[in-house]
PDB file of N, CA and C in Angstrom:
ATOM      1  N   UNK A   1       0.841  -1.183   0.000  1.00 72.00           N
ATOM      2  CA  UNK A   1       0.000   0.000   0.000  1.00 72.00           C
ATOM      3  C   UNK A   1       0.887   1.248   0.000  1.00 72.00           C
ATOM      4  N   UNK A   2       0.499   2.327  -0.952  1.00 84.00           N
ATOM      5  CA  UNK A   2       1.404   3.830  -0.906  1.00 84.00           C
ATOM      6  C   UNK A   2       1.257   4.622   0.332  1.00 84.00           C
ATOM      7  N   UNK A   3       1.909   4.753   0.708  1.00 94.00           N
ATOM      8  CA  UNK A   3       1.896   5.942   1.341  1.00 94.00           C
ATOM      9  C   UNK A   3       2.041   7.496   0.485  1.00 94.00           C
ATOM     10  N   UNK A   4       1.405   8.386   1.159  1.00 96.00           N
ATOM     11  CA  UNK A   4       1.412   9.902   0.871  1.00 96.00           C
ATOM     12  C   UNK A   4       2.316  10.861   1.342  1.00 96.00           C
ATOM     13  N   UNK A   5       2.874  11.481   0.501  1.00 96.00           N
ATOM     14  CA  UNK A   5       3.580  12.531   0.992  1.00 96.00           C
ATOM     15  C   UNK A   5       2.961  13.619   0.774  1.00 96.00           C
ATOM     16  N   UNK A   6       2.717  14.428   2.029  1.00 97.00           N
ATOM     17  CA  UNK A   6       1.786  15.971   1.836  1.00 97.00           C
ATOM     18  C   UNK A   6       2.563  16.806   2.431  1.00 97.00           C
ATOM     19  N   UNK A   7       1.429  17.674   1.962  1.00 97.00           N
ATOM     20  CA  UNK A   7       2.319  19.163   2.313  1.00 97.00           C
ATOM     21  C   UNK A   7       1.924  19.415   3.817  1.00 97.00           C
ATOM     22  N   UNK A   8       3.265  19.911   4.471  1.00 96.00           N
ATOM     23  CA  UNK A   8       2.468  20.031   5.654  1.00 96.00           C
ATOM     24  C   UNK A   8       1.943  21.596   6.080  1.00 96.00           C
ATOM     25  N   UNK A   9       2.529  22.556   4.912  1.00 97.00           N
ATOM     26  CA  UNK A   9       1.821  23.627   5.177  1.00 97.00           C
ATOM     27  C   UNK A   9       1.717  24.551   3.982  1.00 97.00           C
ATOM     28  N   UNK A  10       1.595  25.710   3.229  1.00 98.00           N
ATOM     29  CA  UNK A  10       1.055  26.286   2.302  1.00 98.00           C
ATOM     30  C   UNK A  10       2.544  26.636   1.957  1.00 98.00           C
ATOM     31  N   UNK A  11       3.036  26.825   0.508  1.00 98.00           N
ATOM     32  CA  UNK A  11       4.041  27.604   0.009  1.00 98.00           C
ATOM     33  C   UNK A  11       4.317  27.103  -0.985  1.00 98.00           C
ATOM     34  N   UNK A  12       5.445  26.875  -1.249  1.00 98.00           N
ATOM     35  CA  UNK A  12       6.258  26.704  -3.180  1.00 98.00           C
ATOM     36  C   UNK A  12       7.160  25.489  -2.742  1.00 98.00           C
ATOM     37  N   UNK A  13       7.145  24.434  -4.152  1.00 98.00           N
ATOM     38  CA  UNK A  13       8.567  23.687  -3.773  1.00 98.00           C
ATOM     39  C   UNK A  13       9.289  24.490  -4.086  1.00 98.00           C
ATOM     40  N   UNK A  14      10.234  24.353  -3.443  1.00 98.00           N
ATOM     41  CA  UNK A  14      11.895  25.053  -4.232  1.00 98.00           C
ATOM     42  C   UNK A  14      12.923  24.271  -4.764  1.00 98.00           C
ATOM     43  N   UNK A  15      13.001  22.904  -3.843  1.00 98.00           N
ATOM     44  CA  UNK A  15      13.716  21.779  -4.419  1.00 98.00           C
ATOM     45  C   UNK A  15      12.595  20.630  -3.905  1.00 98.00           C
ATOM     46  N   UNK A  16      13.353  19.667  -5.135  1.00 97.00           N
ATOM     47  CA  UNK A  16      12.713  18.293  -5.051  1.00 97.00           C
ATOM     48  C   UNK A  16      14.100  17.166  -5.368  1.00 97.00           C
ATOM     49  N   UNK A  17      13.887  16.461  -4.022  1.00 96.00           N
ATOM     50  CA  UNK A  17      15.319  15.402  -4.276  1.00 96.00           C
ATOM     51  C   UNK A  17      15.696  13.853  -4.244  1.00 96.00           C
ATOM     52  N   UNK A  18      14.294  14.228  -5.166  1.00 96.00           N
ATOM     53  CA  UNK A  18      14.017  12.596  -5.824  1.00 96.00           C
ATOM     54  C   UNK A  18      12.742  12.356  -7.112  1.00 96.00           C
ATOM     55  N   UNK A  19      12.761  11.154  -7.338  1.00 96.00           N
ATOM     56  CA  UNK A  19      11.995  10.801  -8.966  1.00 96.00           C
ATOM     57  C   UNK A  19      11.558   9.626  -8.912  1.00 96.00           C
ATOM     58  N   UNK A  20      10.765   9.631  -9.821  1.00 97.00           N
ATOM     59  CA  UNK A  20      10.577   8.494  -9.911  1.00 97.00           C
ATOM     60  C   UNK A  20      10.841   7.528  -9.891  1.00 97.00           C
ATOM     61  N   UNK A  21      10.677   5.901  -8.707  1.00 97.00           N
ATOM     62  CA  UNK A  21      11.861   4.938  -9.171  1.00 97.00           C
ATOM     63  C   UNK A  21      12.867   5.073  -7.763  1.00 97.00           C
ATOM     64  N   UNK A  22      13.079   6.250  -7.315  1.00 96.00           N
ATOM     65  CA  UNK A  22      13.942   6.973  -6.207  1.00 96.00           C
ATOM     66  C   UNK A  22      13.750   5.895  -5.117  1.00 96.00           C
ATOM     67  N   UNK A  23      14.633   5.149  -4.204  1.00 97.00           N
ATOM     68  CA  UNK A  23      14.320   4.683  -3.065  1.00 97.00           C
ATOM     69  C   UNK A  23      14.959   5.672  -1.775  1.00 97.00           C
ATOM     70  N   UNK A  24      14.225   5.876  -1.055  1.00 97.00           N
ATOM     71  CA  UNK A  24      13.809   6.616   0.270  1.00 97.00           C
ATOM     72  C   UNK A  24      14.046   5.897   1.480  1.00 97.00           C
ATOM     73  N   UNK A  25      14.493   6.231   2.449  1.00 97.00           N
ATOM     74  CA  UNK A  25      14.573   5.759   3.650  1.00 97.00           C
ATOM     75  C   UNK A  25      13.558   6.846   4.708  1.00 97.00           C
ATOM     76  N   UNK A  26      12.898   6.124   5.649  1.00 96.00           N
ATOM     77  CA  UNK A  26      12.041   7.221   6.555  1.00 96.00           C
ATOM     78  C   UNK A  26      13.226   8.198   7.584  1.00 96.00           C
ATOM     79  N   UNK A  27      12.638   9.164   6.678  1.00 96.00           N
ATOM     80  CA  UNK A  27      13.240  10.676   7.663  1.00 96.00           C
ATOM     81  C   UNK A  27      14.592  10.908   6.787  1.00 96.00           C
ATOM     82  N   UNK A  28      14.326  10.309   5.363  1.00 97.00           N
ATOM     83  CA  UNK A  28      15.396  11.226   4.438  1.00 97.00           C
ATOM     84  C   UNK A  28      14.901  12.198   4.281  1.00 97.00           C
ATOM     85  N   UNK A  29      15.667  13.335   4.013  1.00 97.00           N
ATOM     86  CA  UNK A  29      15.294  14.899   3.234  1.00 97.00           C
ATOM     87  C   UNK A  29      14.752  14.663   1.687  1.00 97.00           C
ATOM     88  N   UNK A  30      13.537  14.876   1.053  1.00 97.00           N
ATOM     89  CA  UNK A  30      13.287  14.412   0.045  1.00 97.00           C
ATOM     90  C   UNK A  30      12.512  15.696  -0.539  1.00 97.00           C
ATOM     91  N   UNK A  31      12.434  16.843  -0.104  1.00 98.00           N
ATOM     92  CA  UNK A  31      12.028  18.376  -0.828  1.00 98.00           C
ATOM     93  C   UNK A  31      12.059  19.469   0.290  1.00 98.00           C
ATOM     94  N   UNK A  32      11.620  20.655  -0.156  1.00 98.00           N
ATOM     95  CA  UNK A  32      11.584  21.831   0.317  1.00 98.00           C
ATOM     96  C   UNK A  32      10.510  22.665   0.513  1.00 98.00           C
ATOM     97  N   UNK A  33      10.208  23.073   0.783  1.00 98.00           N
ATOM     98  CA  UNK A  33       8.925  23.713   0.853  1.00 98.00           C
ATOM     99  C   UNK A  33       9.380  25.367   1.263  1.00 98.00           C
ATOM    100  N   UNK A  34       8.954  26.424   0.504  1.00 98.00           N
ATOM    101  CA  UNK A  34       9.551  27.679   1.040  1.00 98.00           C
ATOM    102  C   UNK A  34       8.192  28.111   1.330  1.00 98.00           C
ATOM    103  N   UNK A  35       8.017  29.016   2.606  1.00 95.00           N
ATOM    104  CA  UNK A  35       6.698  29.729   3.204  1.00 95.00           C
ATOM    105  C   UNK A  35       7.336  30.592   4.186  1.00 95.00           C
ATOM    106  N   UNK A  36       6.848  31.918   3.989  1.00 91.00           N
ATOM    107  CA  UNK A  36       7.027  33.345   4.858  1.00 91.00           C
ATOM    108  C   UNK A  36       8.914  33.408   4.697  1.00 91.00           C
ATOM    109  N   UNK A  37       9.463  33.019   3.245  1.00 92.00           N
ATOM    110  CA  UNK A  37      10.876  33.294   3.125  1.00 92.00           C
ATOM    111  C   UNK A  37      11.565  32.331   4.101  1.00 92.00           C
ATOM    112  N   UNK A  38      11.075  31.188   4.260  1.00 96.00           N
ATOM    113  CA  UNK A  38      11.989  29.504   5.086  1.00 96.00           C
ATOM    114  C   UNK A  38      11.835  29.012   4.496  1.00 96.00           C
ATOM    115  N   UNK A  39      12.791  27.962   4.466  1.00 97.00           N
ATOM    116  CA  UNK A  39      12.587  26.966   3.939  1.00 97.00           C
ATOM    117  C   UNK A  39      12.258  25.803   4.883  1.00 97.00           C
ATOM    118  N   UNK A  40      11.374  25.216   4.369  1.00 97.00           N
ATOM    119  CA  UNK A  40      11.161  24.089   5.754  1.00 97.00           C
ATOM    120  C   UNK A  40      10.990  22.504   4.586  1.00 97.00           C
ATOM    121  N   UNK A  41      12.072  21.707   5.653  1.00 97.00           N
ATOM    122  CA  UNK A  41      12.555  20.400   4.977  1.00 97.00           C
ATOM    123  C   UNK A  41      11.693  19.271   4.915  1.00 97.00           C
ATOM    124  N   UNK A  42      10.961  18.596   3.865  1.00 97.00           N
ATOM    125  CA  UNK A  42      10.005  17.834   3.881  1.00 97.00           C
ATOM    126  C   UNK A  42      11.052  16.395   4.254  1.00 97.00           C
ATOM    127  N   UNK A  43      10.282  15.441   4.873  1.00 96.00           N
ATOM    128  CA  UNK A  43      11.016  14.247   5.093  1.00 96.00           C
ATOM    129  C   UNK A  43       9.974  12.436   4.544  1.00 96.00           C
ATOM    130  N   UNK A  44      10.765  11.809   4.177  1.00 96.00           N
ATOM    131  CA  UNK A  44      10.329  10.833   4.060  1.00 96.00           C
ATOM    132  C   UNK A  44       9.362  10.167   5.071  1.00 96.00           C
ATOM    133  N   UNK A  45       8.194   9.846   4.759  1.00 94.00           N
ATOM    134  CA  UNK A  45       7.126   9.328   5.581  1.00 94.00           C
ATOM    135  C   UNK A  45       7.421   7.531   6.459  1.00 94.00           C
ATOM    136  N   UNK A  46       8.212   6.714   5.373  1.00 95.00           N
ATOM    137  CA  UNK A  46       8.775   5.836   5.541  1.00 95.00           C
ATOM    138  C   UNK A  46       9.812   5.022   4.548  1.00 95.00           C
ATOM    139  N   UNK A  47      10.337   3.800   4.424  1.00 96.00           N
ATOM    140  CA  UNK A  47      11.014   3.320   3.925  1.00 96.00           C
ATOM    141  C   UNK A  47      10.775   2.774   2.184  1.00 96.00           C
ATOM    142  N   UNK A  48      10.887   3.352   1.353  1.00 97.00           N
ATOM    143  CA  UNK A  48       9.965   2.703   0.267  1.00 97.00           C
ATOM    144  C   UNK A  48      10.743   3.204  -1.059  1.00 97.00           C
ATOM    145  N   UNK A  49       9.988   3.019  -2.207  1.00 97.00           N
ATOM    146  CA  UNK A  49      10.008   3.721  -3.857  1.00 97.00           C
ATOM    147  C   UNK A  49       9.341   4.666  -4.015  1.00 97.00           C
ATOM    148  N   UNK A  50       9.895   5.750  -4.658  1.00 97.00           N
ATOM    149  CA  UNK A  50       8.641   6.897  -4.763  1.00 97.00           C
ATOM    150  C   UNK A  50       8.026   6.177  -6.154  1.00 97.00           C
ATOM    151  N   UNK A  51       6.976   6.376  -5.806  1.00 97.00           N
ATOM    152  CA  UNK A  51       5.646   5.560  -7.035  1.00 97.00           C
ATOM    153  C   UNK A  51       5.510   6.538  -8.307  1.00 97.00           C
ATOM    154  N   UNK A  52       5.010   7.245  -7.423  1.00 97.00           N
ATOM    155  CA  UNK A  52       4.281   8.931  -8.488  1.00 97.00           C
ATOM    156  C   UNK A  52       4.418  10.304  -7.911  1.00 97.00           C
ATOM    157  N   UNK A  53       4.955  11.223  -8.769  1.00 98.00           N
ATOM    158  CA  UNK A  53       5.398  12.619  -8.582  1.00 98.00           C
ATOM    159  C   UNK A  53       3.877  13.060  -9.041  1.00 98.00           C
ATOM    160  N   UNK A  54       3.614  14.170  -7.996  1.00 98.00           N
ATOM    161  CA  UNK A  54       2.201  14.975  -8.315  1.00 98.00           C
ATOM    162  C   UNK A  54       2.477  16.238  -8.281  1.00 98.00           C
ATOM    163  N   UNK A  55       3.087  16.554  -8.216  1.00 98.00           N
ATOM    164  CA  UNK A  55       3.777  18.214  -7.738  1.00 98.00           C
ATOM    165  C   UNK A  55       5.404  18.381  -8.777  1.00 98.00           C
ATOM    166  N   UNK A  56       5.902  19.025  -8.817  1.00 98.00           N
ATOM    167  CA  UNK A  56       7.193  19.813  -9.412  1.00 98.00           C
ATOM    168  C   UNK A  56       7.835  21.132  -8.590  1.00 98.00           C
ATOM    169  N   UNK A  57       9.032  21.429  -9.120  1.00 98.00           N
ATOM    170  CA  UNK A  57       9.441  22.678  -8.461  1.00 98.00           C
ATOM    171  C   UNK A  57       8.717  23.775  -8.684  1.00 98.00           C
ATOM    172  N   UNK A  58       8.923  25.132  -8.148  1.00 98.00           N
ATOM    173  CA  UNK A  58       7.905  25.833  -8.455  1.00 98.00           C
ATOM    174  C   UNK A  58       6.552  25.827  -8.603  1.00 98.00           C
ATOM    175  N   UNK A  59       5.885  24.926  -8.326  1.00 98.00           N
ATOM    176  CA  UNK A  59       4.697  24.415  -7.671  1.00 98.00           C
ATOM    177  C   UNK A  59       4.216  25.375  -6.558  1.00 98.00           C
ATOM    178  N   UNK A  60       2.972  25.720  -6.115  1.00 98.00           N
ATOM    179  CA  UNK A  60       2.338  26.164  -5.115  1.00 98.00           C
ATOM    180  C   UNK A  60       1.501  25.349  -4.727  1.00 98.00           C
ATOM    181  N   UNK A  61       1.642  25.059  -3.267  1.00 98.00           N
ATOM    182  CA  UNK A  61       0.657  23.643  -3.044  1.00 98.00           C
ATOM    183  C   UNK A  61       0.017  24.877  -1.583  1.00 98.00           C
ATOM    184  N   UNK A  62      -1.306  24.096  -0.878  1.00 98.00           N
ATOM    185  CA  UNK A  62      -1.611  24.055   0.482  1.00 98.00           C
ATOM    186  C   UNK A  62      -1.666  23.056   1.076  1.00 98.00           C
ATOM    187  N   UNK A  63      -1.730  22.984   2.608  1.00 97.00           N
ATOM    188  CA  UNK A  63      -1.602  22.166   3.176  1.00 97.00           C
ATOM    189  C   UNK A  63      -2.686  20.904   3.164  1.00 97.00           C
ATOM    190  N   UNK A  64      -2.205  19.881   3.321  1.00 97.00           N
ATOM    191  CA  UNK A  64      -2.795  18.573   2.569  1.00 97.00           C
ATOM    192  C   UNK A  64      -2.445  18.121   1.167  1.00 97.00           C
ATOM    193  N   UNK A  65      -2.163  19.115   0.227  1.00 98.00           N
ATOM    194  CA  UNK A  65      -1.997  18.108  -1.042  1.00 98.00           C
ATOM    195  C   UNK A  65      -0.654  17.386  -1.253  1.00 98.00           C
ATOM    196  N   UNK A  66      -1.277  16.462  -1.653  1.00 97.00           N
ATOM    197  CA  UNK A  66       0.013  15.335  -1.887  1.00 97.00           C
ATOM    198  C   UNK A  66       0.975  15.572  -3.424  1.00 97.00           C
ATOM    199  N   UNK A  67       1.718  15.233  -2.446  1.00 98.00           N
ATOM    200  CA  UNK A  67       3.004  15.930  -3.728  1.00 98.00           C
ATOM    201  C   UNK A  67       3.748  14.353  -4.099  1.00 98.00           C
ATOM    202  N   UNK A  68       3.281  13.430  -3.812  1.00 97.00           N
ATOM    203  CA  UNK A  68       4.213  12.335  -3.989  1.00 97.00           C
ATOM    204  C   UNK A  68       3.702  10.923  -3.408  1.00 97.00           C
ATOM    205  N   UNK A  69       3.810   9.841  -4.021  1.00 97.00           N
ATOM    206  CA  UNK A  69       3.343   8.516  -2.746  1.00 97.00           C
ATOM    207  C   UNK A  69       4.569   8.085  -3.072  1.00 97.00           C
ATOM    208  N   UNK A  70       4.778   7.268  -2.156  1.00 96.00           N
ATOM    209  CA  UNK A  70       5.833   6.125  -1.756  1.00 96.00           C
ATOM    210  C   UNK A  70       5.370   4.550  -1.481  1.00 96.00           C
ATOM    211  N   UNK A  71       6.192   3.554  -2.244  1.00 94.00           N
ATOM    212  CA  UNK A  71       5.432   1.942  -2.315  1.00 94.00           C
ATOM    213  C   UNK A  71       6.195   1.388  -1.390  1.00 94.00           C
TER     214      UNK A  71
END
């Protein structure tokens, strides 16, 4: 079953540091999220493959949308 990677709060990616195919360990650094001029470090949910990219850099997301699952 995938797991979700969401946003945990409103802003822009700035980086993304992984793809499709990508294997992840839980509590790798795997994007960025910039809001009120921070950057705040998104982390791996758990141990897995990223499945599907839903989001890109420069992206504007809010909080809840999923930017990514992991298998």
């Amino acid at each position: 079953m995938a797991s979700e990677i969401t946003a945990p709060l409103p802003g822009k990616i700035v980086r993304m540091d992984i793809e499709v195919g990508s294997s992840v360990e839980e509590d790798m650094e795997i994007l960025a999220i910039e809001a009120m001029k921070m950057e705040n470090i998104i982390y791996a949910p758990c141990d897995g493959t990223i499945e599907k990219i839903l989001k890109k850099v420069g992206d504007e997301v809010e909080e809840g949308d999923v930017i990514a699952t992991v298998a």
